[in-house]
Coordinates of C-alpha atoms in Angstrom, one line a residue:
M1 CA 17.6 32.7 21.8
P2 CA 15.4 34.2 18.9
M3 CA 12.1 36.1 19.8
N4 CA 9.4 36.0 17.0
M5 CA 8.4 38.9 15.9
R6 CA 5.5 37.1 14.0
R7 CA 2.9 36.5 16.7
Y8 CA 2.8 39.3 17.0
G9 CA 0.3 39.9 14.5
E10 CA -2.3 38.9 15.9
R11 CA -4.2 41.8 17.2
S12 CA -4.4 41.6 21.2
R13 CA -0.6 40.8 21.2
Y14 CA 0.4 43.6 19.3
R15 CA -2.1 45.4 21.0
I16 CA 0.2 44.9 24.4
G17 CA 3.7 44.6 21.8
S18 CA 2.9 47.9 21.0
A19 CA 1.7 50.0 24.2
A20 CA 5.0 48.7 25.7
L21 CA 6.5 49.9 23.0
V22 CA 6.2 53.2 22.8
A23 CA 5.8 53.4 26.8
I24 CA 9.3 52.4 26.2
T25 CA 10.1 55.3 23.6
C26 CA 8.5 57.7 26.4
V27 CA 10.0 56.7 29.2
A28 CA 13.2 57.5 27.6
L29 CA 13.6 60.1 25.7
A30 CA 11.2 62.6 29.1
S31 CA 14.9 61.3 31.3
V32 CA 16.9 63.4 29.5
N33 CA 15.7 66.2 32.2
I34 CA 17.2 63.9 34.9
G35 CA 20.6 63.6 33.7
I36 CA 20.9 60.3 31.0
P37 CA 23.3 61.0 28.4
A38 CA 21.9 61.5 24.3
W39 CA 24.3 58.2 23.0
F40 CA 21.7 56.3 25.5
I41 CA 18.9 57.6 25.5
F42 CA 19.2 57.6 21.4
L43 CA 19.9 53.9 21.8
V44 CA 16.8 52.5 23.7
A45 CA 14.2 54.8 21.4
F46 CA 16.0 53.8 17.9
V47 CA 16.0 50.0 19.2
A48 CA 12.1 50.3 20.5
S49 CA 11.6 52.5 17.0
I50 CA 12.9 49.4 14.8
A51 CA 10.9 47.3 16.7
L52 CA 7.8 49.1 17.0
T53 CA 8.2 49.4 12.7
I54 CA 9.4 45.2 12.3
M55 CA 6.2 44.1 15.0
T56 CA 3.9 46.4 12.5
Y57 CA 4.8 45.1 9.7
H58 CA 3.9 41.8 10.8
R59 CA 0.5 43.2 12.3
L60 CA -0.1 45.1 9.0
R61 CA 0.7 41.9 6.8
D62 CA -1.1 39.7 8.5
T63 CA -5.2 42.7 7.7
K64 CA -5.8 43.3 4.4
L65 CA -4.3 46.9 4.5
S66 CA -0.7 47.3 2.7
T67 CA 2.2 47.7 4.7
A68 CA 2.9 50.8 2.8
W69 CA 1.7 52.2 5.6
L70 CA 5.0 51.6 7.5
L71 CA 6.5 54.8 5.1
L72 CA 4.9 56.4 7.7
M73 CA 6.8 55.5 10.7
I74 CA 10.1 55.7 9.0
L75 CA 10.1 58.5 7.1
Q76 CA 10.1 61.6 9.6
F77 CA 7.6 64.4 9.1
G78 CA 8.6 68.7 10.9
I79 CA 4.8 69.3 11.7
G80 CA 4.4 71.2 14.7
P81 CA 5.6 72.0 17.6
T82 CA 10.0 70.8 19.0
W83 CA 10.5 70.3 22.1
H84 CA 14.9 70.2 23.3
L85 CA 14.9 67.5 24.6
S86 CA 19.3 68.9 25.4
D87 CA 21.3 69.4 21.9
H88 CA 21.6 66.4 20.8
V89 CA 17.8 65.1 21.3
T90 CA 14.7 67.1 19.1
F91 CA 11.4 65.6 19.9
N92 CA 9.2 66.8 16.9
I93 CA 5.8 66.3 18.4
G94 CA 3.4 66.6 15.0
G95 CA 5.7 63.8 13.3
S96 CA 5.5 62.3 16.4
I97 CA 1.6 61.8 15.9
I98 CA 1.3 61.0 12.5
S99 CA 4.1 58.3 12.6
L100 CA 1.5 56.8 14.8
V101 CA -1.1 56.0 12.1
P102 CA 0.3 52.4 11.2
V103 CA -0.2 51.7 14.9
I104 CA -3.6 53.2 15.4
F105 CA -3.9 51.0 12.4
G106 CA -2.7 48.0 14.5
W107 CA -4.9 48.6 17.3
I108 CA -8.1 48.8 15.5
V109 CA -8.0 46.6 12.2
P110 CA -9.5 43.2 12.3
R111 CA -7.9 40.3 10.5
K112 CA -7.8 38.6 7.4
A113 CA -9.5 36.0 8.8
D114 CA -12.0 37.7 11.1
Q115 CA -14.0 39.5 7.9
K116 CA -17.0 38.3 5.8
I117 CA -16.7 38.7 2.6
E118 CA -19.6 39.7 0.6
L119 CA -21.3 37.8 -2.2
E120 CA -22.3 41.2 -4.6
S121 CA -26.4 39.7 -5.8
A122 CA -27.5 39.6 -9.1

């Protein structure tokens, strides 16, 4: 059964889905401390980040924002402290916060139909 990601363009569904995917990513990264293999953690975090990017794309298309904001999610910035989880997994805290900017926009910006059109007075 294929998953319809367009339905996450609605703000209420997007909030639940994005919060779940961010939580899955955080739990996967934190689970390296209990001995789960790094390749499995990478796989789970990678799939969750791809799903979050697709959901955010559909959410930003539902608003008046440009989908170019997704570049912050795709590009990685080495800003701030780095947390070395294992020999193969490194987590950059500042870059991760920057990559969540489009997700935050998806949480707060209303969709196109909800925004009022203001006419200029002559």
